[in-house]
PDB file of C-alpha atoms in Angstrom:
ATOM      1  CA  MET A 219      51.576  36.783  16.914  1.00 50.00           C
ATOM      2  CA  THR A 220      50.214  35.868  14.031  1.00 57.00           C
ATOM      3  CA  ALA A 221      51.834  34.753  10.441  1.00 61.00           C
ATOM      4  CA  PRO A 222      51.278  38.032   7.873  1.00 63.00           C
ATOM      5  CA  LEU A 223      49.490  36.794   4.917  1.00 53.00           C
ATOM      6  CA  PRO A 224      51.981  36.044   1.916  1.00 55.00           C
ATOM      7  CA  ASP A 225      52.036  38.258  -1.068  1.00 59.00           C
ATOM      8  CA  LYS A 226      52.171  35.353  -3.902  1.00 57.00           C
ATOM      9  CA  HIS A 227      50.529  32.085  -4.226  1.00 51.00           C
ATOM     10  CA  PRO A 228      51.890  29.247  -2.921  1.00 54.00           C
ATOM     11  CA  VAL A 229      54.083  27.137  -5.272  1.00 56.00           C
ATOM     12  CA  GLN A 230      51.872  24.464  -5.422  1.00 68.00           C
ATOM     13  CA  THR A 231      48.816  25.967  -6.662  1.00 78.00           C
ATOM     14  CA  GLU A 232      46.835  25.756 -10.241  1.00 83.00           C
ATOM     15  CA  ALA A 233      44.278  27.912 -11.654  1.00 83.00           C
ATOM     16  CA  VAL A 234      41.092  27.442 -13.658  1.00 82.00           C
ATOM     17  CA  HIS A 235      39.453  30.116 -15.179  1.00 80.00           C
ATOM     18  CA  SER A 236      35.875  30.635 -13.837  1.00 78.00           C
ATOM     19  CA  ALA A 237      33.334  33.256 -14.271  1.00 70.00           C
ATOM     20  CA  MET A 238      29.484  33.029 -13.388  1.00 80.00           C
ATOM     21  CA  GLU A 239      26.878  35.661 -12.170  1.00 84.00           C
ATOM     22  CA  ALA A 240      26.603  36.416  -8.585  1.00 86.00           C
ATOM     23  CA  VAL A 241      22.574  36.774  -7.963  1.00 89.00           C
ATOM     24  CA  TYR A 242      21.142  38.682  -5.036  1.00 89.00           C
ATOM     25  CA  ASP A 243      18.149  37.435  -3.700  1.00 89.00           C
ATOM     26  CA  TRP A 244      16.162  40.311  -1.786  1.00 88.00           C
ATOM     27  CA  ASN A 245      13.253  38.287  -0.289  1.00 87.00           C
ATOM     28  CA  TYR A 246      14.339  36.336   3.056  1.00 88.00           C
ATOM     29  CA  GLU A 247      11.315  34.863   3.811  1.00 88.00           C
ATOM     30  CA  PRO A 248      11.651  30.628   3.467  1.00 85.00           C
ATOM     31  CA  GLU A 249      10.432  29.502  -0.109  1.00 84.00           C
ATOM     32  CA  ILE A 250      11.539  25.869  -0.478  1.00 82.00           C
ATOM     33  CA  ASP A 251      10.847  23.812   2.754  1.00 83.00           C
ATOM     34  CA  ALA A 252      12.937  20.750   1.549  1.00 80.00           C
ATOM     35  CA  LEU A 253      16.448  23.357   1.653  1.00 82.00           C
ATOM     36  CA  ARG A 254      15.642  24.624   4.941  1.00 86.00           C
ATOM     37  CA  THR A 255      15.376  21.102   6.195  1.00 85.00           C
ATOM     38  CA  LEU A 256      18.881  20.352   5.062  1.00 83.00           C
ATOM     39  CA  TYR A 257      20.109  23.689   6.359  1.00 88.00           C
ATOM     40  CA  ALA A 258      18.708  22.813   9.850  1.00 89.00           C
ATOM     41  CA  ASN A 259      20.188  19.436   9.784  1.00 87.00           C
ATOM     42  CA  ALA A 260      23.637  20.821   8.503  1.00 88.00           C
ATOM     43  CA  LEU A 261      23.271  23.030  11.510  1.00 91.00           C
ATOM     44  CA  GLU A 262      22.367  20.325  14.338  1.00 91.00           C
ATOM     45  CA  ARG A 263      25.207  18.207  12.552  1.00 90.00           C
ATOM     46  CA  GLN A 264      28.084  19.909  12.766  1.00 93.00           C
ATOM     47  CA  TRP A 265      31.326  18.273  14.018  1.00 93.00           C
ATOM     48  CA  ILE A 266      35.326  19.345  14.979  1.00 94.00           C
ATOM     49  CA  GLY A 267      37.299  17.209  13.195  1.00 93.00           C
ATOM     50  CA  MET A 268      40.494  17.647  15.215  1.00 93.00           C
ATOM     51  CA  LYS A 269      38.538  17.458  18.139  1.00 94.00           C
ATOM     52  CA  GLN A 270      36.504  14.794  18.241  1.00 94.00           C
ATOM     53  CA  LEU A 271      38.266  12.688  16.196  1.00 95.00           C
ATOM     54  CA  ASP A 272      41.477  10.705  18.481  1.00 94.00           C
ATOM     55  CA  TRP A 273      44.543  12.026  16.190  1.00 95.00           C
ATOM     56  CA  GLU A 274      47.179  10.679  18.952  1.00 93.00           C
ATOM     57  CA  GLN A 275      46.221   7.044  18.516  1.00 91.00           C
ATOM     58  CA  PRO A 276      48.704   5.448  16.184  1.00 92.00           C
ATOM     59  CA  LEU A 277      47.548   3.849  12.900  1.00 90.00           C
ATOM     60  CA  ASP A 278      46.540   0.001  13.465  1.00 89.00           C
ATOM     61  CA  ARG A 279      48.817  -1.491  10.779  1.00 86.00           C
ATOM     62  CA  ALA A 280      47.660  -4.646  11.291  1.00 84.00           C
ATOM     63  CA  ALA A 281      43.820  -3.550  10.953  1.00 84.00           C
ATOM     64  CA  PHE A 282      44.591  -1.712   7.364  1.00 80.00           C
ATOM     65  CA  SER A 283      46.587  -4.182   5.793  1.00 79.00           C
ATOM     66  CA  ASP A 284      43.732  -7.157   6.834  1.00 77.00           C
ATOM     67  CA  THR A 285      41.283  -5.264   4.979  1.00 75.00           C
ATOM     68  CA  PHE A 286      43.243  -4.057   1.834  1.00 70.00           C
ATOM     69  CA  SER A 287      41.393  -4.139  -1.342  1.00 69.00           C
ATOM     70  CA  ILE A 288      42.032  -2.737  -4.612  1.00 67.00           C
ATOM     71  CA  GLY A 289      38.432  -1.605  -6.682  1.00 64.00           C
ATOM     72  CA  GLY A 290      36.684  -3.240  -4.102  1.00 67.00           C
ATOM     73  CA  ILE A 291      38.043  -6.816  -4.924  1.00 73.00           C
ATOM     74  CA  PRO A 292      39.239  -8.229  -1.507  1.00 75.00           C
ATOM     75  CA  ILE A 293      43.037  -9.048  -1.776  1.00 78.00           C
ATOM     76  CA  HIS A 294      43.248  -9.538   1.619  1.00 75.00           C
ATOM     77  CA  GLU A 295      41.753 -12.890   1.226  1.00 78.00           C
ATOM     78  CA  THR A 296      43.506 -14.137  -0.918  1.00 83.00           C
ATOM     79  CA  GLU A 297      46.318 -16.826  -0.128  1.00 84.00           C
ATOM     80  CA  PHE A 298      48.634 -14.880  -1.826  1.00 85.00           C
ATOM     81  CA  TRP A 299      48.340 -12.097   0.039  1.00 80.00           C
ATOM     82  CA  ARG A 300      48.089 -14.054   3.475  1.00 82.00           C
ATOM     83  CA  LYS A 301      51.873 -15.540   2.643  1.00 85.00           C
ATOM     84  CA  LEU A 302      53.351 -12.095   2.111  1.00 87.00           C
ATOM     85  CA  PRO A 303      55.378 -10.875   5.272  1.00 88.00           C
ATOM     86  CA  MET A 304      53.511  -8.215   7.150  1.00 85.00           C
ATOM     87  CA  GLU A 305      55.819  -5.314   6.399  1.00 88.00           C
ATOM     88  CA  THR A 306      55.529  -5.694   2.601  1.00 88.00           C
ATOM     89  CA  ARG A 307      51.443  -5.917   2.757  1.00 85.00           C
ATOM     90  CA  TRP A 308      51.585  -3.025   4.998  1.00 87.00           C
ATOM     91  CA  LYS A 309      53.596  -1.131   2.524  1.00 88.00           C
ATOM     92  CA  VAL A 310      51.570  -2.343  -0.853  1.00 86.00           C
ATOM     93  CA  ALA A 311      48.270  -1.083   1.625  1.00 85.00           C
ATOM     94  CA  LYS A 312      49.839   1.863   2.438  1.00 87.00           C
ATOM     95  CA  GLY A 313      50.646   3.194  -0.668  1.00 87.00           C
ATOM     96  CA  SER A 314      47.146   2.066  -2.393  1.00 86.00           C
ATOM     97  CA  ALA A 315      45.775   4.133   0.218  1.00 88.00           C
ATOM     98  CA  CYS A 316      47.598   7.048  -0.116  1.00 91.00           C
ATOM     99  CA  PHE A 317      46.665   7.518  -3.361  1.00 91.00           C
ATOM    100  CA  LEU A 318      42.966   6.599  -2.927  1.00 89.00           C
ATOM    101  CA  LEU A 319      42.507   8.756   0.097  1.00 93.00           C
ATOM    102  CA  SER A 320      45.121  11.735  -1.365  1.00 94.00           C
ATOM    103  CA  ASN A 321      42.267  12.066  -4.627  1.00 93.00           C
ATOM    104  CA  PHE A 322      39.302  11.927  -1.653  1.00 93.00           C
ATOM    105  CA  LEU A 323      41.392  14.910  -0.754  1.00 95.00           C
ATOM    106  CA  HIS A 324      41.621  16.404  -3.888  1.00 95.00           C
ATOM    107  CA  GLY A 325      37.739  15.787  -4.633  1.00 93.00           C
ATOM    108  CA  GLU A 326      36.983  17.225  -1.359  1.00 93.00           C
ATOM    109  CA  GLN A 327      38.730  20.597  -2.297  1.00 95.00           C
ATOM    110  CA  GLY A 328      36.849  20.963  -5.446  1.00 93.00           C
ATOM    111  CA  ALA A 329      33.951  20.284  -3.479  1.00 92.00           C
ATOM    112  CA  LEU A 330      34.816  23.211  -1.251  1.00 94.00           C
ATOM    113  CA  MET A 331      35.487  26.194  -4.121  1.00 94.00           C
ATOM    114  CA  VAL A 332      32.178  24.422  -5.860  1.00 93.00           C
ATOM    115  CA  ALA A 333      30.304  25.129  -2.476  1.00 92.00           C
ATOM    116  CA  GLY A 334      31.568  28.601  -2.391  1.00 93.00           C
ATOM    117  CA  GLN A 335      30.674  29.155  -6.132  1.00 94.00           C
ATOM    118  CA  LEU A 336      27.343  28.331  -5.664  1.00 92.00           C
ATOM    119  CA  VAL A 337      26.458  31.038  -2.693  1.00 92.00           C
ATOM    120  CA  ALA A 338      26.876  33.585  -4.764  1.00 92.00           C
ATOM    121  CA  ALA A 339      25.306  31.296  -8.040  1.00 91.00           C
ATOM    122  CA  VAL A 340      22.386  30.312  -6.363  1.00 89.00           C
ATOM    123  CA  PRO A 341      19.198  32.678  -6.629  1.00 88.00           C
ATOM    124  CA  HIS A 342      17.084  31.818  -4.120  1.00 87.00           C
ATOM    125  CA  THR A 343      17.954  32.287  -0.054  1.00 90.00           C
ATOM    126  CA  ASP A 344      17.568  29.061   0.724  1.00 89.00           C
ATOM    127  CA  GLY A 345      19.640  27.367  -1.551  1.00 87.00           C
ATOM    128  CA  LYS A 346      22.534  29.798  -0.240  1.00 92.00           C
ATOM    129  CA  PHE A 347      22.033  29.438   3.368  1.00 92.00           C
ATOM    130  CA  TYR A 348      22.681  25.024   2.341  1.00 89.00           C
ATOM    131  CA  ALA A 349      25.632  26.085   0.002  1.00 91.00           C
ATOM    132  CA  ALA A 350      27.493  28.004   3.002  1.00 94.00           C
ATOM    133  CA  THR A 351      26.937  25.046   5.511  1.00 93.00           C
ATOM    134  CA  GLN A 352      28.210  22.457   2.850  1.00 92.00           C
ATOM    135  CA  THR A 353      30.935  25.298   2.290  1.00 94.00           C
ATOM    136  CA  LEU A 354      32.125  24.759   5.735  1.00 94.00           C
ATOM    137  CA  ASP A 355      31.482  20.449   5.345  1.00 94.00           C
ATOM    138  CA  GLU A 356      34.153  20.620   3.067  1.00 94.00           C
ATOM    139  CA  ALA A 357      36.771  22.632   4.630  1.00 96.00           C
ATOM    140  CA  ARG A 358      36.502  20.419   7.512  1.00 96.00           C
ATOM    141  CA  HIS A 359      36.910  17.141   4.938  1.00 95.00           C
ATOM    142  CA  VAL A 360      39.787  18.601   3.545  1.00 96.00           C
ATOM    143  CA  GLU A 361      40.956  19.056   6.843  1.00 96.00           C
ATOM    144  CA  VAL A 362      40.757  15.278   7.715  1.00 96.00           C
ATOM    145  CA  PHE A 363      41.530  14.031   4.980  1.00 96.00           C
ATOM    146  CA  ALA A 364      45.177  15.856   4.774  1.00 96.00           C
ATOM    147  CA  ALA A 365      45.284  14.794   8.488  1.00 96.00           C
ATOM    148  CA  TYR A 366      45.110  11.109   7.778  1.00 95.00           C
ATOM    149  CA  VAL A 367      47.267  10.828   4.886  1.00 95.00           C
ATOM    150  CA  ARG A 368      49.810  12.833   6.899  1.00 94.00           C
ATOM    151  CA  LYS A 369      50.033   9.941   8.751  1.00 93.00           C
ATOM    152  CA  LEU A 370      49.884   7.655   6.613  1.00 91.00           C
ATOM    153  CA  GLY A 371      52.407   8.855   4.299  1.00 89.00           C
ATOM    154  CA  GLU A 372      52.463  11.828   1.608  1.00 90.00           C
ATOM    155  CA  VAL A 373      49.654  13.310  -0.503  1.00 93.00           C
ATOM    156  CA  GLN A 374      49.635  12.058  -3.878  1.00 92.00           C
ATOM    157  CA  PRO A 375      49.273  13.724  -7.142  1.00 93.00           C
ATOM    158  CA  ILE A 376      44.965  14.350  -8.421  1.00 93.00           C
ATOM    159  CA  ALA A 377      44.326  11.365 -10.915  1.00 92.00           C
ATOM    160  CA  PRO A 378      43.662  12.908 -14.552  1.00 93.00           C
ATOM    161  CA  ALA A 379      39.969  12.161 -14.623  1.00 91.00           C
ATOM    162  CA  LEU A 380      39.208  13.500 -11.415  1.00 91.00           C
ATOM    163  CA  LYS A 381      41.124  16.337 -12.247  1.00 92.00           C
ATOM    164  CA  GLN A 382      39.270  17.145 -15.512  1.00 92.00           C
ATOM    165  CA  LEU A 383      35.680  16.670 -13.942  1.00 91.00           C
ATOM    166  CA  LEU A 384      36.680  19.259 -11.125  1.00 92.00           C
ATOM    167  CA  ASP A 385      37.798  21.414 -13.638  1.00 92.00           C
ATOM    168  CA  LYS A 386      34.609  21.343 -15.658  1.00 91.00           C
ATOM    169  CA  ILE A 387      32.222  21.765 -12.851  1.00 92.00           C
ATOM    170  CA  LEU A 388      33.837  24.745 -11.649  1.00 92.00           C
ATOM    171  CA  ALA A 389      34.114  26.334 -15.115  1.00 91.00           C
ATOM    172  CA  THR A 390      30.476  26.283 -16.085  1.00 90.00           C
ATOM    173  CA  ASP A 391      28.362  29.383 -15.640  1.00 89.00           C
ATOM    174  CA  ASP A 392      25.430  27.739 -15.250  1.00 88.00           C
ATOM    175  CA  TRP A 393      24.407  26.841 -11.472  1.00 87.00           C
ATOM    176  CA  LYS A 394      22.193  24.110 -12.160  1.00 86.00           C
ATOM    177  CA  LYS A 395      24.935  22.333 -14.664  1.00 87.00           C
ATOM    178  CA  LYS A 396      27.485  22.468 -11.016  1.00 87.00           C
ATOM    179  CA  THR A 397      24.966  21.397  -8.632  1.00 85.00           C
ATOM    180  CA  VAL A 398      24.323  18.339 -10.574  1.00 84.00           C
ATOM    181  CA  GLY A 399      28.210  17.616 -11.656  1.00 84.00           C
ATOM    182  CA  MET A 400      28.940  18.533  -8.245  1.00 85.00           C
ATOM    183  CA  GLN A 401      25.904  17.165  -5.685  1.00 79.00           C
ATOM    184  CA  VAL A 402      24.752  14.217  -7.961  1.00 78.00           C
ATOM    185  CA  VAL A 403      27.930  13.111 -10.035  1.00 80.00           C
ATOM    186  CA  THR A 404      30.776  13.490  -7.922  1.00 82.00           C
ATOM    187  CA  GLU A 405      29.490  13.096  -4.454  1.00 79.00           C
ATOM    188  CA  GLY A 406      27.142  10.216  -5.313  1.00 77.00           C
ATOM    189  CA  LEU A 407      30.577   8.719  -6.250  1.00 80.00           C
ATOM    190  CA  ALA A 408      32.208   9.678  -3.039  1.00 81.00           C
ATOM    191  CA  LEU A 409      29.489   8.587  -1.099  1.00 78.00           C
ATOM    192  CA  TYR A 410      29.733   5.530  -2.401  1.00 80.00           C
ATOM    193  CA  SER A 411      33.574   5.048  -2.626  1.00 82.00           C
ATOM    194  CA  PHE A 412      33.486   6.534   0.959  1.00 83.00           C
ATOM    195  CA  ARG A 413      30.844   3.754   2.463  1.00 83.00           C
ATOM    196  CA  ASP A 414      32.618   1.181   0.782  1.00 83.00           C
ATOM    197  CA  MET A 415      35.994   1.946   2.102  1.00 85.00           C
ATOM    198  CA  ARG A 416      34.288   2.732   5.899  1.00 86.00           C
ATOM    199  CA  ASN A 417      32.386  -0.773   5.649  1.00 85.00           C
ATOM    200  CA  ALA A 418      35.960  -2.792   4.733  1.00 83.00           C
ATOM    201  CA  THR A 419      38.471  -1.487   6.721  1.00 87.00           C
ATOM    202  CA  ARG A 420      38.953  -2.082  10.586  1.00 88.00           C
ATOM    203  CA  GLU A 421      41.375   0.475  10.986  1.00 91.00           C
ATOM    204  CA  PRO A 422      39.810   2.666  13.873  1.00 92.00           C
ATOM    205  CA  LEU A 423      40.898   6.336  13.111  1.00 94.00           C
ATOM    206  CA  LEU A 424      39.938   5.935   9.464  1.00 93.00           C
ATOM    207  CA  LYS A 425      36.511   3.824  10.348  1.00 93.00           C
ATOM    208  CA  GLU A 426      35.550   6.698  12.683  1.00 94.00           C
ATOM    209  CA  LEU A 427      36.756   9.584  10.275  1.00 95.00           C
ATOM    210  CA  LEU A 428      34.657   8.258   7.417  1.00 93.00           C
ATOM    211  CA  THR A 429      31.857   7.590   9.198  1.00 92.00           C
ATOM    212  CA  TYR A 430      31.665  11.538   9.761  1.00 93.00           C
ATOM    213  CA  VAL A 431      32.148  12.138   6.196  1.00 93.00           C
ATOM    214  CA  ALA A 432      29.718   9.992   4.799  1.00 88.00           C
ATOM    215  CA  ARG A 433      27.257  11.690   6.844  1.00 88.00           C
ATOM    216  CA  ASP A 434      27.492  15.038   5.536  1.00 89.00           C
ATOM    217  CA  GLU A 435      28.000  13.558   2.062  1.00 85.00           C
ATOM    218  CA  ALA A 436      24.367  12.246   2.492  1.00 82.00           C
ATOM    219  CA  ARG A 437      23.156  15.425   2.897  1.00 81.00           C
ATOM    220  CA  HIS A 438      24.987  16.859   0.099  1.00 77.00           C
ATOM    221  CA  ALA A 439      23.761  14.314  -2.615  1.00 73.00           C
ATOM    222  CA  GLY A 440      20.094  14.679  -1.181  1.00 65.00           C
ATOM    223  CA  TYR A 441      20.820  18.318  -1.927  1.00 65.00           C
ATOM    224  CA  GLY A 442      21.413  17.808  -5.669  1.00 61.00           C
ATOM    225  CA  ILE A 443      18.573  15.155  -5.554  1.00 61.00           C
ATOM    226  CA  SER A 444      16.136  17.887  -4.413  1.00 61.00           C
ATOM    227  CA  GLN A 445      17.009  20.614  -6.798  1.00 61.00           C
ATOM    228  CA  ILE A 446      16.595  17.752 -10.032  1.00 58.00           C
ATOM    229  CA  LYS A 447      13.009  16.927  -8.794  1.00 54.00           C
ATOM    230  CA  ARG A 448      12.471  20.600  -8.467  1.00 55.00           C
ATOM    231  CA  LYS A 449      13.618  21.701 -12.046  1.00 55.00           C
ATOM    232  CA  CYS A 450      11.656  18.573 -13.213  1.00 51.00           C
ATOM    233  CA  ILE A 451       8.130  19.934 -11.635  1.00 45.00           C
ATOM    234  CA  GLU A 452       9.192  23.780 -12.582  1.00 49.00           C
ATOM    235  CA  GLN A 453       9.689  22.103 -16.440  1.00 48.00           C
ATOM    236  CA  CYS A 454       6.265  20.209 -16.233  1.00 46.00           C
ATOM    237  CA  PHE A 455       4.234  23.361 -14.829  1.00 44.00           C
ATOM    238  CA  GLY A 456       6.113  25.618 -17.476  1.00 46.00           C
ATOM    239  CA  TRP A 457       5.000  23.309 -20.121  1.00 39.00           C
ATOM    240  CA  GLY A 458       1.762  23.179 -18.637  1.00 42.00           C
ATOM    241  CA  LYS A 459       1.380  26.926 -18.550  1.00 43.00           C
ATOM    242  CA  THR A 460       2.681  27.618 -21.915  1.00 44.00           C
ATOM    243  CA  VAL A 461       0.478  25.113 -23.484  1.00 42.00           C
ATOM    244  CA  GLY A 462      -3.007  26.195 -21.741  1.00 45.00           C
ATOM    245  CA  ALA A 463      -1.760  29.654 -22.440  1.00 43.00           C
ATOM    246  CA  ILE A 464      -1.624  28.405 -26.497  1.00 40.00           C
ATOM    247  CA  ARG A 465      -5.067  26.741 -26.145  1.00 41.00           C
ATOM    248  CA  GLN A 466      -6.701  29.498 -24.324  1.00 42.00           C
ATOM    249  CA  VAL A 467      -5.910  32.115 -27.252  1.00 39.00           C
ATOM    250  CA  MET A 468      -8.095  30.373 -29.540  1.00 41.00           C
ATOM    251  CA  TYR A 469     -11.323  31.207 -26.872  1.00 42.00           C
ATOM    252  CA  ARG A 470     -10.267  34.396 -25.331  1.00 43.00           C
ATOM    253  CA  GLY A 471      -7.890  35.838 -27.556  1.00 44.00           C
ATOM    254  CA  LEU A 472      -4.252  36.783 -27.059  1.00 40.00           C
ATOM    255  CA  ASP A 473      -4.482  40.247 -25.070  1.00 44.00           C
ATOM    256  CA  ARG A 474      -6.438  38.440 -21.935  1.00 43.00           C
ATOM    257  CA  VAL A 475      -4.344  35.541 -22.276  1.00 38.00           C
ATOM    258  CA  ASP A 476      -1.082  36.790 -21.925  1.00 41.00           C
ATOM    259  CA  ALA A 477      -2.057  39.307 -18.590  1.00 41.00           C
ATOM    260  CA  VAL A 478      -3.018  35.561 -16.988  1.00 39.00           C
ATOM    261  CA  PHE A 479       0.081  33.620 -18.367  1.00 35.00           C
ATOM    262  CA  THR A 480       3.584  34.747 -17.562  1.00 37.00           C
ATOM    263  CA  LEU A 481       6.118  32.291 -18.579  1.00 36.00           C
ATOM    264  CA  THR A 482       8.856  31.566 -16.096  1.00 34.00           C
ATOM    265  CA  MET A 483      11.236  28.971 -16.706  1.00 31.00           C
TER     266      MET A 483
END
């Protein structure tokens, strides 16, 4: 028998005000090939984190401690680090990793909520399809990071700077700003961090987990970049239409020009 849904919010919750328009698109034909391609790639590359990763294997403490770094500085290569007892190295490395991975986890929850917002707010069907796949990706990332942090220790509080960034992205009512804030800024930083940790670590489960996650994040960052390129093209085209209309008024008259040119920005 399944447990009933709770009547109240769980204790460990926090709200941020977010209000934006939900946009229907009654055209269901493909319009943006790049987004349809990303959508198709996302469907083909889905993975089940709790099945495809070996969660039964114990964490390799030696491998974890021997690849310890802070801010990209390879502390594990110093003579000071090597002289520390193995248990001390493990505790320090575990504490640092718990903090970093906990913030990866919190960031993925923020990305999950933003992706859900974009499904409703993006004005074209191709974007809605892609945002739906990213929502699933982010849910999976939350699941696997939470599971790994539980094996390692306890989830640490979110860093204030990350919380402030996520709050601003969630609160904005402009879907384009939301896309850039999440897909380019946040996902770009996350992709770099995931790849950096994946390349440095020799802990088998963490390395495999980050390989899967980084592959998804590269696709997410690609979506943000494609939207920036599309907006730049639209702005240039809109400028051309505006200038063209102004120039032709001189020769054709306002009524004729207005019948031909419509500014759609």
